Short mmCIF file of C-alpha atoms in Angstrom, two decimals:
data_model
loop_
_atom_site.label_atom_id
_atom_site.label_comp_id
_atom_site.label_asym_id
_atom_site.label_seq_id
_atom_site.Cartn_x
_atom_site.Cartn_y
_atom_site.Cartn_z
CA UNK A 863 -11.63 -15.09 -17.35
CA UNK A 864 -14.93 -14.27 -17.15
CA UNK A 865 -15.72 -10.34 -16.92
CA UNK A 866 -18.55 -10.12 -14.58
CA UNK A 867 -18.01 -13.81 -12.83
CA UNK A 868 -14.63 -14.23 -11.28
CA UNK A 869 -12.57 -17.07 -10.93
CA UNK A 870 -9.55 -17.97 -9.21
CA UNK A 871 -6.19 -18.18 -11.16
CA UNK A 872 -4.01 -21.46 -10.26
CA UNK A 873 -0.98 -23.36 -11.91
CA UNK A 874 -1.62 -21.01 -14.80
CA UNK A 875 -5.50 -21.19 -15.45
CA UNK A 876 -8.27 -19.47 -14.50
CA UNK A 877 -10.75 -22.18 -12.17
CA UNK A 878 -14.25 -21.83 -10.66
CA UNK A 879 -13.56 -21.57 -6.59
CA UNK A 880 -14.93 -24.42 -4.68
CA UNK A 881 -16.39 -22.05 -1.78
CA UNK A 882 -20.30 -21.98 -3.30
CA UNK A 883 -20.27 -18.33 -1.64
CA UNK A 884 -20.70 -15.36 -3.39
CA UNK A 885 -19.89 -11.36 -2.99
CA UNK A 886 -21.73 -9.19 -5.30
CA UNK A 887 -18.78 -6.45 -6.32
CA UNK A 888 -20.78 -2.67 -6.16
CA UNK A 889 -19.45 0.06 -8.37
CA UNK A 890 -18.81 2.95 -6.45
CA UNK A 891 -19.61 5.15 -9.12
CA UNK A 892 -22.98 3.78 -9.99
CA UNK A 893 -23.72 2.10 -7.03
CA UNK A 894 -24.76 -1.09 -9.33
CA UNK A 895 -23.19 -4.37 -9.27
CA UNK A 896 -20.10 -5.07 -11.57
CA UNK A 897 -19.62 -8.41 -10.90
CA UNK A 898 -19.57 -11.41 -8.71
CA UNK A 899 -16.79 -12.46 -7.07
CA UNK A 900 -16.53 -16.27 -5.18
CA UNK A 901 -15.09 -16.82 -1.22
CA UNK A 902 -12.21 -19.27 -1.43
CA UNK A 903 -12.17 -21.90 1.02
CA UNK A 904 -9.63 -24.28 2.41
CA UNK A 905 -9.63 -26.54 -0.22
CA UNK A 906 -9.35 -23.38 -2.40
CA UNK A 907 -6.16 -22.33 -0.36
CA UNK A 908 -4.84 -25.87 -0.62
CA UNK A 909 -4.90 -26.33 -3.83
CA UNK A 910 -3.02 -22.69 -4.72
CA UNK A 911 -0.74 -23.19 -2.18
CA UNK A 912 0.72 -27.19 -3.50
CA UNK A 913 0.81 -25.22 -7.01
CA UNK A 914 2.87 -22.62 -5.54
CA UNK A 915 5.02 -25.38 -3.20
CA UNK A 916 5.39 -27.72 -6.63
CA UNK A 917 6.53 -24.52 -8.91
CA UNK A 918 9.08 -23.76 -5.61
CA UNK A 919 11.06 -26.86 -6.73
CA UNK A 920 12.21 -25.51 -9.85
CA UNK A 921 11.72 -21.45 -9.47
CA UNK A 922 14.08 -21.43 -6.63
CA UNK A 923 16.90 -22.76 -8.52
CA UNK A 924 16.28 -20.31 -11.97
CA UNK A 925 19.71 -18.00 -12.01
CA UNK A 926 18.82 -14.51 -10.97
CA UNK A 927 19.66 -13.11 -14.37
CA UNK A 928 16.66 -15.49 -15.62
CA UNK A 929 14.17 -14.67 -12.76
CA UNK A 930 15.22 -10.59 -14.26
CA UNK A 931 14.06 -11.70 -17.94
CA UNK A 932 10.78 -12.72 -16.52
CA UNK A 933 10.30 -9.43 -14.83
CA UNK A 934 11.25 -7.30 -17.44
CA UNK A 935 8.75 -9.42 -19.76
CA UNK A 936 6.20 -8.74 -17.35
CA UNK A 937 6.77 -4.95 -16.98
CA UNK A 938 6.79 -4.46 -20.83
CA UNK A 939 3.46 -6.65 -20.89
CA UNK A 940 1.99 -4.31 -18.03
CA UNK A 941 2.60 -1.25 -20.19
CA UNK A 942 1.30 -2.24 -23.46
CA UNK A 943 -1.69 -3.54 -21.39
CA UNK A 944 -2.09 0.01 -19.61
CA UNK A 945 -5.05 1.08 -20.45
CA UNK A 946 -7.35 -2.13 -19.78
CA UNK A 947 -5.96 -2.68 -16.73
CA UNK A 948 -6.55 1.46 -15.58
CA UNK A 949 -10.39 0.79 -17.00
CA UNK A 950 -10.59 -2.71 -15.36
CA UNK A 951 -9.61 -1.32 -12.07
CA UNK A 952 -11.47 1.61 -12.13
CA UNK A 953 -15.03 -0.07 -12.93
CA UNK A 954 -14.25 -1.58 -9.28
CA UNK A 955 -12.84 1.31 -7.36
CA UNK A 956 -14.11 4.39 -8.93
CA UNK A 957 -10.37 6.12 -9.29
CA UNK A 958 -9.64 8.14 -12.45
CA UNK A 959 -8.27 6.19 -14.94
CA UNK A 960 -5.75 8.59 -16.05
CA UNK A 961 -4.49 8.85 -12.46
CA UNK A 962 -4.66 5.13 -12.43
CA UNK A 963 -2.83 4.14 -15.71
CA UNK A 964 0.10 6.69 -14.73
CA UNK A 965 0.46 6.35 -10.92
CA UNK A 966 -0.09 2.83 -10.59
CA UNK A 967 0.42 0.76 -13.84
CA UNK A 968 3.03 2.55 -15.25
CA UNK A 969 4.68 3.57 -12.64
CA UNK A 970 4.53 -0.27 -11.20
CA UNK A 971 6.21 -1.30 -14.29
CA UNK A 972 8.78 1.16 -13.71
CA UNK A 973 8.78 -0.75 -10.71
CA UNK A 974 8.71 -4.15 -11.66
CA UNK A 975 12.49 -3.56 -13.70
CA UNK A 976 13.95 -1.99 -10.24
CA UNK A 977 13.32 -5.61 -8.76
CA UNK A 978 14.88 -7.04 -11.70
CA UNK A 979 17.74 -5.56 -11.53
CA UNK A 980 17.46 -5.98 -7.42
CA UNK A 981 17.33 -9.84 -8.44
CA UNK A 982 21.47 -9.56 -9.31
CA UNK A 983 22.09 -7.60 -6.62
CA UNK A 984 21.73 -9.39 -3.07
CA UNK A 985 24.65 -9.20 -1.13
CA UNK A 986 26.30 -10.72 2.24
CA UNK A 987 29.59 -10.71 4.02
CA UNK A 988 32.81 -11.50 2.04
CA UNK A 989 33.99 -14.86 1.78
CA UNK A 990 36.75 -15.54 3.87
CA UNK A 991 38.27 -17.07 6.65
CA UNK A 992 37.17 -15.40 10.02
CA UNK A 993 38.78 -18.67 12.01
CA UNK A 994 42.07 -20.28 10.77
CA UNK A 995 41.80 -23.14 8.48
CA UNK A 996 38.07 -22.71 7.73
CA UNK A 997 36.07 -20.40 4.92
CA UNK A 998 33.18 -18.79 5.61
CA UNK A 999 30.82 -17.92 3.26
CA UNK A 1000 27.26 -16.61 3.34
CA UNK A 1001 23.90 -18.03 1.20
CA UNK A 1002 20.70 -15.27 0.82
CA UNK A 1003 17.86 -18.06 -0.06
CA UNK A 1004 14.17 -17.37 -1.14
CA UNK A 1005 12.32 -18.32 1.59
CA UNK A 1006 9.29 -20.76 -0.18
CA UNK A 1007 5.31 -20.29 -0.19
CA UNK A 1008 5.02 -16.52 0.27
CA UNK A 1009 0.72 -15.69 1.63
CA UNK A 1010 0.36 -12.07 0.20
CA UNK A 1011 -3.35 -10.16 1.01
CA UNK A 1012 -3.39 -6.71 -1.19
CA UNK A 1013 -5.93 -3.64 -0.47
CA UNK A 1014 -8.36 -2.09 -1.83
CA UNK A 1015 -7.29 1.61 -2.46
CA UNK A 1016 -4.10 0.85 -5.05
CA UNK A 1017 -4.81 -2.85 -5.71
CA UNK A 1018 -2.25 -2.95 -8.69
CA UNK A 1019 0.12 -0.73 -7.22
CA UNK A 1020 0.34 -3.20 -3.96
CA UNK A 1021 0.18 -6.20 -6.02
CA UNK A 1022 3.68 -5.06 -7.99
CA UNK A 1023 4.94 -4.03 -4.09
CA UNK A 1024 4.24 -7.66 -3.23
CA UNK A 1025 5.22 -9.62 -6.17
CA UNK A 1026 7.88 -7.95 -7.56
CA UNK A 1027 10.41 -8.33 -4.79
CA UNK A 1028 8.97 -11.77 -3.63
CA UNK A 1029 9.67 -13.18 -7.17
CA UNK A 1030 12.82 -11.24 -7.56
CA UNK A 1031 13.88 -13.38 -4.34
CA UNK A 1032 13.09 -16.78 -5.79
CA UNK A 1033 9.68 -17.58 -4.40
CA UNK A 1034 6.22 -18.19 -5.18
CA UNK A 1035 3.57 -16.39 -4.30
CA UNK A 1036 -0.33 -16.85 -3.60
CA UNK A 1037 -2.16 -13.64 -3.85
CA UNK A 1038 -5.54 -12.31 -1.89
CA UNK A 1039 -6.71 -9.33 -3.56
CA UNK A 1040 -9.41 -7.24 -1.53
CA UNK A 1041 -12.64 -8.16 -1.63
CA UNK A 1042 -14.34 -5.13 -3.59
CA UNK A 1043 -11.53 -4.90 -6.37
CA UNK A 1044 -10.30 -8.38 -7.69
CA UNK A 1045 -10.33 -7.94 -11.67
CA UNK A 1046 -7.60 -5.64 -11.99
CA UNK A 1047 -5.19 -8.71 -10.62
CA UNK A 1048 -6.61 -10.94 -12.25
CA UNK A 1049 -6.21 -9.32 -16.01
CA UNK A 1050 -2.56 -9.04 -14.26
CA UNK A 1051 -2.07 -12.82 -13.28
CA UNK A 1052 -3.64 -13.15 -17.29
CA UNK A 1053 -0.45 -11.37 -18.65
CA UNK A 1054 1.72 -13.10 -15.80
CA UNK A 1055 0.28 -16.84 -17.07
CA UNK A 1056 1.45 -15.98 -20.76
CA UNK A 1057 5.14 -15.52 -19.25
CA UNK A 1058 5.94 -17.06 -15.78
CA UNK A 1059 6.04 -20.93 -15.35
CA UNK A 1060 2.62 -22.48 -13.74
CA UNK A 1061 2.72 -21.75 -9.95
CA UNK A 1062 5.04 -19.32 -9.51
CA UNK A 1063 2.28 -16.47 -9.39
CA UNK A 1064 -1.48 -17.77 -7.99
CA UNK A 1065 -4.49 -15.34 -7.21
CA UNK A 1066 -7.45 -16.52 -4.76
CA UNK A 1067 -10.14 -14.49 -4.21
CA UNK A 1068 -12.10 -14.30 -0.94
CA UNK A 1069 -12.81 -12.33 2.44
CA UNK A 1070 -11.09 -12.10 5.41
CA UNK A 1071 -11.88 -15.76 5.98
CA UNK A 1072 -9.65 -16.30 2.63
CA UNK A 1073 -7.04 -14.57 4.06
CA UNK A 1074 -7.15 -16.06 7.56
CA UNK A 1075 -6.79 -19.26 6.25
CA UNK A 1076 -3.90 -18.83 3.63
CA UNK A 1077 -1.81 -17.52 6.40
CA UNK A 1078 -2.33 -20.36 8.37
CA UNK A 1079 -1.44 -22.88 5.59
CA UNK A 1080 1.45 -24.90 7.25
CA UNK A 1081 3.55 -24.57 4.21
CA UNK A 1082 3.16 -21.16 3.71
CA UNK A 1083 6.56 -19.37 5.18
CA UNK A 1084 5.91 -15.96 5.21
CA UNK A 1085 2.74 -14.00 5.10
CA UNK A 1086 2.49 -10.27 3.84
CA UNK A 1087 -0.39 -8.12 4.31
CA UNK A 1088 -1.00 -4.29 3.42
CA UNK A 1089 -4.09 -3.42 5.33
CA UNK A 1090 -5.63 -1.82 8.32
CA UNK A 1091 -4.27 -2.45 11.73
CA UNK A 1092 -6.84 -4.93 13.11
CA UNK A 1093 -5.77 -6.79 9.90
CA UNK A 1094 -1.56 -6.72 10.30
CA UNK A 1095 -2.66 -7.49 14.22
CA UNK A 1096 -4.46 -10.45 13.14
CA UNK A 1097 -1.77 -11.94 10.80
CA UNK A 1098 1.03 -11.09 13.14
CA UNK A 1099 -1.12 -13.60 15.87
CA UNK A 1100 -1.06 -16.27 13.39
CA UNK A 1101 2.21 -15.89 11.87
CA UNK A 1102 3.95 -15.80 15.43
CA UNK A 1103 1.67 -18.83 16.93
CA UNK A 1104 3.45 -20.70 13.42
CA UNK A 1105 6.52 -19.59 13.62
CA UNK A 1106 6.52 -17.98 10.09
CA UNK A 1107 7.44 -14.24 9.45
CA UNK A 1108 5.47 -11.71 8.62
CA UNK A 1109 5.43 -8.18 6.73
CA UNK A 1110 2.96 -5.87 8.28
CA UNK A 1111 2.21 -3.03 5.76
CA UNK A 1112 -0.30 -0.76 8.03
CA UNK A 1113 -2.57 2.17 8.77
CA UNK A 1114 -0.95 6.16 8.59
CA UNK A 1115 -1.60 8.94 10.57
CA UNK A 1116 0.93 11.59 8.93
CA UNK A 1117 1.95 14.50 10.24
CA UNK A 1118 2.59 18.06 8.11
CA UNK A 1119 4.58 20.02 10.36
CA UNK A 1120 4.19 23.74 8.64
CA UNK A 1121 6.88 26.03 10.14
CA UNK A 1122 6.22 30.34 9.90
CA UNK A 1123 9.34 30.46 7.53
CA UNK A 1124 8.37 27.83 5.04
CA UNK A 1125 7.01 29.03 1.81
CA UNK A 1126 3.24 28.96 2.83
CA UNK A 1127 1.85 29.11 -0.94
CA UNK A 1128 3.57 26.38 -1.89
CA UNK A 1129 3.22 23.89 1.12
CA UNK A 1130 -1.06 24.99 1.07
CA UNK A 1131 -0.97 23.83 -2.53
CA UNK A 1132 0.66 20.65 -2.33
CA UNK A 1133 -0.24 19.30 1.11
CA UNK A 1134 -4.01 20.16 -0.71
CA UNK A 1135 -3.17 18.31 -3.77
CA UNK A 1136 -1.49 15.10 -1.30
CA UNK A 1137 -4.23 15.06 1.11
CA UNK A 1138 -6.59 14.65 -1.09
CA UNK A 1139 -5.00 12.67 -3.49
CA UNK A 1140 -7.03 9.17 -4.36
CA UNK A 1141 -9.96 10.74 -2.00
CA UNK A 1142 -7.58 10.82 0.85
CA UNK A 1143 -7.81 7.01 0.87
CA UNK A 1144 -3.91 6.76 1.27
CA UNK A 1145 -2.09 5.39 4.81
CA UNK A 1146 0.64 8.18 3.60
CA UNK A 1147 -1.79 11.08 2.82
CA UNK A 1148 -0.98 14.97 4.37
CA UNK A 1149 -3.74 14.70 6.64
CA UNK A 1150 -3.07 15.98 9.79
CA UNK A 1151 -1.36 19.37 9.61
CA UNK A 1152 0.24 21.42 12.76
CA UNK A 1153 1.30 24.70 11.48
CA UNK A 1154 3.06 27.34 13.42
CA UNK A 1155 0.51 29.14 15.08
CA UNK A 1156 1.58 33.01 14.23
CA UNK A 1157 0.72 32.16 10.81
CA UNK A 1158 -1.97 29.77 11.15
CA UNK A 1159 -4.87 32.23 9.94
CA UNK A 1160 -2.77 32.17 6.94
CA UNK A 1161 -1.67 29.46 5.85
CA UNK A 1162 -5.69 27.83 7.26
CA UNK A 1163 -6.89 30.35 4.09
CA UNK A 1164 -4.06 29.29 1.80
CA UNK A 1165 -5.26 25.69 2.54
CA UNK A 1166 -8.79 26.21 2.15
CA UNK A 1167 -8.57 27.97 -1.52
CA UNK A 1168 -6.49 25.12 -2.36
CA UNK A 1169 -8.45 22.79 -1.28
CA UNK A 1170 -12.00 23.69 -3.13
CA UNK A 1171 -10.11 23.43 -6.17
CA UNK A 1172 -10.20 19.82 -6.30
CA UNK A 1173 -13.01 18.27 -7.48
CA UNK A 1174 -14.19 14.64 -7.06
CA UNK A 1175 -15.21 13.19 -10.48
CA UNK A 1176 -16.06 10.21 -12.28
CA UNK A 1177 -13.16 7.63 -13.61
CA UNK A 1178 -12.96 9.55 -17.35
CA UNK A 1179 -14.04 13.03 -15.96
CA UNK A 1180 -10.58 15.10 -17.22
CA UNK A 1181 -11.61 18.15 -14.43
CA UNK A 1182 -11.49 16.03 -11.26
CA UNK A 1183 -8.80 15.52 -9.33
CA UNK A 1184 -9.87 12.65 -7.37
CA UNK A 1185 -12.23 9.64 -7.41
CA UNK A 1186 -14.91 8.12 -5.17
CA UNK A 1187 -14.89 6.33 -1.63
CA UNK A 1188 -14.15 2.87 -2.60
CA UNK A 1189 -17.05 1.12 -1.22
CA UNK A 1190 -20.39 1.49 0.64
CA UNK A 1191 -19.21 0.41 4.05
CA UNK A 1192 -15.85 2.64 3.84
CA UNK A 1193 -17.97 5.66 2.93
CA UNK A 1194 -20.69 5.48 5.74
CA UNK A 1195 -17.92 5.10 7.77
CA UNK A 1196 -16.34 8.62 6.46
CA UNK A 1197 -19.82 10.15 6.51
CA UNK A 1198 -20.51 9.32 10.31
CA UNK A 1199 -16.64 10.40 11.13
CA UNK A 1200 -18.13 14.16 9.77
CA UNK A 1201 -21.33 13.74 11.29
CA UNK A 1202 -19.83 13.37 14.43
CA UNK A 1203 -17.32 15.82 15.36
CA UNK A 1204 -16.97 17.30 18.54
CA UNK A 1205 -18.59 20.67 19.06
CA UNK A 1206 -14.94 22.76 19.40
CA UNK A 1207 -14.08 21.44 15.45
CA UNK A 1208 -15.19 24.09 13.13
CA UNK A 1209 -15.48 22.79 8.87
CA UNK A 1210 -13.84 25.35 7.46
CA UNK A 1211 -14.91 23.69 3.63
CA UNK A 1212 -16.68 20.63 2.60
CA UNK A 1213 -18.07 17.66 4.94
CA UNK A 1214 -21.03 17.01 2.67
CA UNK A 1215 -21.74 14.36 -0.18
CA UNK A 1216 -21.48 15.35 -3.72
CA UNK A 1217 -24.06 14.36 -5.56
CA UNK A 1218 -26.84 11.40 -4.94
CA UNK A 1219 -25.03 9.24 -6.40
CA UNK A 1220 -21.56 7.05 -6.34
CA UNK A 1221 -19.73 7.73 -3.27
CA UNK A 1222 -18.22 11.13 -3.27
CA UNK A 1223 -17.20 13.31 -0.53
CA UNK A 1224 -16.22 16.80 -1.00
CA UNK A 1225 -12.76 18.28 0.39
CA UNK A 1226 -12.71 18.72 4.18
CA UNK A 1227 -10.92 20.91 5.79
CA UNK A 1228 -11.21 20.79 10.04
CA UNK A 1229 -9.89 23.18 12.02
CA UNK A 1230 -9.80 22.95 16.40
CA UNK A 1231 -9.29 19.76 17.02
CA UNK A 1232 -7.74 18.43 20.28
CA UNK A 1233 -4.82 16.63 20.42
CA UNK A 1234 -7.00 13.21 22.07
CA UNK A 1235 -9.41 13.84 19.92
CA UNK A 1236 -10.41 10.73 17.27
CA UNK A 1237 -10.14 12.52 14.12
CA UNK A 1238 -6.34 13.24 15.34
CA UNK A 1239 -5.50 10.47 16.55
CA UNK A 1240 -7.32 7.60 14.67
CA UNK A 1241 -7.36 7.43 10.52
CA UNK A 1242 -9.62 8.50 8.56
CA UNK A 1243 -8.92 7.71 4.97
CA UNK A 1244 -10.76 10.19 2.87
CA UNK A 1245 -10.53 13.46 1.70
CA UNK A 1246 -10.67 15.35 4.99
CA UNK A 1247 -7.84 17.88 6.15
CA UNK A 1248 -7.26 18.53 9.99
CA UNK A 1249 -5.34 21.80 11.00
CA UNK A 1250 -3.76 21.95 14.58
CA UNK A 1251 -1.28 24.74 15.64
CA UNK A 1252 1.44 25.05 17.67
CA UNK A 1253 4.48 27.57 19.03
CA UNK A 1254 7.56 25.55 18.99
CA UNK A 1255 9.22 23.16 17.37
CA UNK A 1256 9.22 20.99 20.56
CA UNK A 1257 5.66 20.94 20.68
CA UNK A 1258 5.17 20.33 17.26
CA UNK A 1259 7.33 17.28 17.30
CA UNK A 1260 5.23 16.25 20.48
CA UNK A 1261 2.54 16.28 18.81
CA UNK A 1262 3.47 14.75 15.24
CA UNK A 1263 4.71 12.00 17.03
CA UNK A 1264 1.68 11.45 19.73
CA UNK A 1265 -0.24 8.98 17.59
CA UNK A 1266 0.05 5.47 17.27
CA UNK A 1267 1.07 5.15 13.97
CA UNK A 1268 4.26 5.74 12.35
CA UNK A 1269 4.43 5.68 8.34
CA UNK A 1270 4.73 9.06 7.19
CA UNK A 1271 5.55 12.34 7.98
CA UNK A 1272 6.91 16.14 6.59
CA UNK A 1273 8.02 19.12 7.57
CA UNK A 1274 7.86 22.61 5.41
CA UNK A 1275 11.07 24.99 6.53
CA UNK A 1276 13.85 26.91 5.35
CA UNK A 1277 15.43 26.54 8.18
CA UNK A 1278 18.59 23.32 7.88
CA UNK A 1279 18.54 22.90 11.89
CA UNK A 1280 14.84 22.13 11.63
CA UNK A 1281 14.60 19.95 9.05
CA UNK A 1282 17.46 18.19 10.46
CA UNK A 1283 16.25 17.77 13.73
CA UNK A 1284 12.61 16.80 12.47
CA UNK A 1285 13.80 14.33 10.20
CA UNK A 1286 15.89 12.68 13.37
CA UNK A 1287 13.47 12.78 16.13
CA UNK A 1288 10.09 11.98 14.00
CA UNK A 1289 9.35 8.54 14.64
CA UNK A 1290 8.00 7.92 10.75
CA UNK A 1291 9.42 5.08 8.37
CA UNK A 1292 9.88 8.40 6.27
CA UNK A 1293 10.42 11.63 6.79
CA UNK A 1294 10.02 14.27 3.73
CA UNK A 1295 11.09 17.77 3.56
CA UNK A 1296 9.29 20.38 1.98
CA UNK A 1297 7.37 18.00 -0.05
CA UNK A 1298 5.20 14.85 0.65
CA UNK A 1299 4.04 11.87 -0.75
CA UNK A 1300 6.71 11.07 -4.06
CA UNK A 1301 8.30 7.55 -3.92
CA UNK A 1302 10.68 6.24 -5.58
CA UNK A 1303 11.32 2.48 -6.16
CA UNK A 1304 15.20 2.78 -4.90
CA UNK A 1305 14.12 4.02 -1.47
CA UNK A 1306 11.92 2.02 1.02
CA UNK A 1307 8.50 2.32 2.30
CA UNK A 1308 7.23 1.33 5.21
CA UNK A 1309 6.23 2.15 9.28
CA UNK A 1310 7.15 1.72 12.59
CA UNK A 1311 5.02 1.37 15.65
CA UNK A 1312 1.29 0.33 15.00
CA UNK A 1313 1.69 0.95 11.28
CA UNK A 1314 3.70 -2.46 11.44
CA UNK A 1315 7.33 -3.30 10.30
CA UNK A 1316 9.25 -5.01 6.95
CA UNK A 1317 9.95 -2.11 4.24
CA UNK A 1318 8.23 -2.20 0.40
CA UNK A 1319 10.38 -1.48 -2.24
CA UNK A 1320 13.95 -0.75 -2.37
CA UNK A 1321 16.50 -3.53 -1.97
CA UNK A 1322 15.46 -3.67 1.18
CA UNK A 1323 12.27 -5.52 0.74
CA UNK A 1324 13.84 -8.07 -1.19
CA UNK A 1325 16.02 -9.05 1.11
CA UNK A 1326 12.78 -9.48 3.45
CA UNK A 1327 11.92 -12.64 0.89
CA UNK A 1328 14.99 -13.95 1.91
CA UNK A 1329 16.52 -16.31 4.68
CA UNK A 1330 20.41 -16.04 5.53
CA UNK A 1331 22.47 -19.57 5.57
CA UNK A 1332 26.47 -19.55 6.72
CA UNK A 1333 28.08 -22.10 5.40
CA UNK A 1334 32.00 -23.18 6.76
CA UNK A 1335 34.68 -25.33 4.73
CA UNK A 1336 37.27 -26.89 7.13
CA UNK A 1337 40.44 -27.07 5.05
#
């Protein structure tokens, strides 16, 4: 594999694209291109996807104690590879690399030997026989061809949430990476070629035309996208029009509900620290904060102190807490968000550039925001805090759950009927209490409403890569 000109990985080998166009990848950090990166065609598509259909035939049919040894190889190849593939990744997205190697590759090994072990476990009715003189019994198969398109903001962390279950299932997989941050998945398909069988894992790089047109292959049978909601609405068209499922991974609007009895401190500090975690350029961050309104002036100061103690920094810079905006286009966008606010919103801290260079963005904290305002209601994805208020619980669930997105969510209290009731009536794929943000690769993850539907990690998302067959014996 080339380091600055990128091929496509195929059957096993790294292969020059047969698109002839070209997108120059831009550190964020520099501003300077990294590298060059091709668009996959059709015949680019084609030619991943038969490798993927051909490896099918034998894959499929691998014991699930065999498809475990593969993923346990690749997990132990992931960590002794740690470091390159933090410093690969980060050259491209302009996260720290010490955030990178822990939260992302190591943790996605950890990761990677859950779905091993999930690869023993699938599970169905008993046999036995529900009518007289016939046994029932029930098959979980993989379901083929699986299209899988991967962000930009945790590119290896979503390509282990893809793969790992989808292998773990018995299927192959072709693999889009985003646009602006290939390399890091393809020094991973590098370690996954010296372990899995040709085929079974295939990366093609490309835009959204790439990604368009995998989904649409006919022999593709399930397409799974983490992405914005334009994106998921776009691959939801084409999977319905061909019949084929999908797994819509979307945008996050999450709401902090901050009650007067919660431990204010504590909350300020770490809905700080999760906000602004990766730059705020996380569909689960602690954006969007209602707190109680007879402490508000409180807790608004708590938040604030916190908040201008994180620092933006470059990949290797051991002070900062978080990295830059991962690419020119996403941080205009950011900048005119700011620029822009409505003349009630007050800045209480940051809202300004740092530096003139690399794209960096200082914390933002935003106080007196409307309910319809944009900045409430649509995503932002960077490192900006909003603070509403409110004077009881009913309006504070009212308003956690008027948005159109529903991924995430928390509520800080000491008080067991209000966590309770929050954690029922929020209408978030997850609901945490008196923290936010920690996964864990037992539980799932994933939204309801327009931040789409299918669940990442867990057991649960394995049995998504799967397709349910009863099968009756007559005696």
């Amino acid at each position: 594999m080339s380091s600055f000109y990128k091929q496509n990985f195929i059957n096993n080998e790294f292969c020059d694209a047969h698109g002839t166009e070209r997108i120059t990848l831009i550190s964020p950090v520099t501003e300077e291109p990294v590298g060059e990166s091709p668009i996959s065609d059709k015949t680019d598509i084609d030619r991943a996807v038969t490798a993927a259909a051909k490896a099918f035939e034998s894959w499929r049919n691998i014991t699930p104690g065999e498809r475990q040894k593969y993923l346990l190889d690749i997990a132990d190849a992931v960590e002794q590879h740690a470091d390159e593939l933090a410093e690969i990744q980060c050259e491209e997205t302009g996260q720290l690399v010490a955030m990178v190697k822990s939260e992302e590759v190591l943790a996605g090994a950890n990761q990677l030997r859950f779905f091993a072990g999930a690869a023993r476990m699938l599970h169905g009715l008993a046999t036995g026989e529900y009518m007289a003189g016939h046994t029932s019994s029930i098959r979980r198969e993989p379901l083929g061809v699986i299209a899988q398109v991967a962000p930009w903001n945790y590119p290896l962390m979503m390509a282990f949430w893809k793969l790992g279950p989808a292998l773990a299932a018995g299927n192959t997989v072709v693999l889009k990476p985003s646009d602006t941050t290939p390399s890091s998945t393809l020094k991973l398909a590098e370690l996954i070629g010296g372990i899995l069988p040709p085929g079974v894992v295939n990366i093609v790089l490309g835009d959204a035309s790439t990604g368009a047109a995998l989904v649409e292959h006919p022999v593709v049978r399930m397409a799974a996208i983490t992405g914005s909601v334009p994106a998921g609405r776009a691959v939801g068209r084409s999977a319905g029009e061909n019949l084929k499922r999908s797994h819509l991974e979307l945008g996050g609007k999450a709401p902090v509900i901050v009650c007067a009895d919660a431990d204010l401190p504590a909350a300020a500090e770490t809905i700080a620290a999760t906000g602004i975690f990766n730059g705020g350029q996380d569909c689960t961050a602690a954006t969007r904060i209602i707190v109680q309104a007879s402490v508000a002036a409180e807790f608004v100061d708590l938040l604030v102190a916190e908040a201008e103690k994180l620092k933006p920094g470059h990949p290797k810079d051991e002070d900062a807490f978080y990295g830059a905006m991962n690419n020119a286009k996403h941080f205009a966008k950011v900048q005119r968000i700011l620029a822009e606010l409505p003349p009630h919103a007050t800045v209480r801290t940051g809202g300004n550039r740092v530096g003139d260079k690399g794209y960096y963005l200082a914390p933002t904290v935003i106080t007196g925001l409307r309910q319809d305002d944009r900045e409430i209601q649509e995503e932002i994805f960077g490192p900006v805090l909003t603070v509403q208020t409110f004077d009881t619980i009913d309006e504070a669930l009212h308003m956690a759950n008027d948005v159109a997105y529903g991924l995430a969510s928390s509520v800080w209290t000491t008080d067991l009927h209000t966590s309770e009731r929050a954690s029922r009536e929020l209408e978030f794929g997850c609901v945490w209490v008196n923290c936010h943000i920690p996964l864990v690769a037992e539980m799932p993850h994933g939204g309801f409403k327009d931040s789409g539907y299918g669940k990442d990690l867990s057991l649960y998302s394995v049995e998504e890569y799967t397709r349910i067959k009863h099968v009756m014996v007559a005696h």
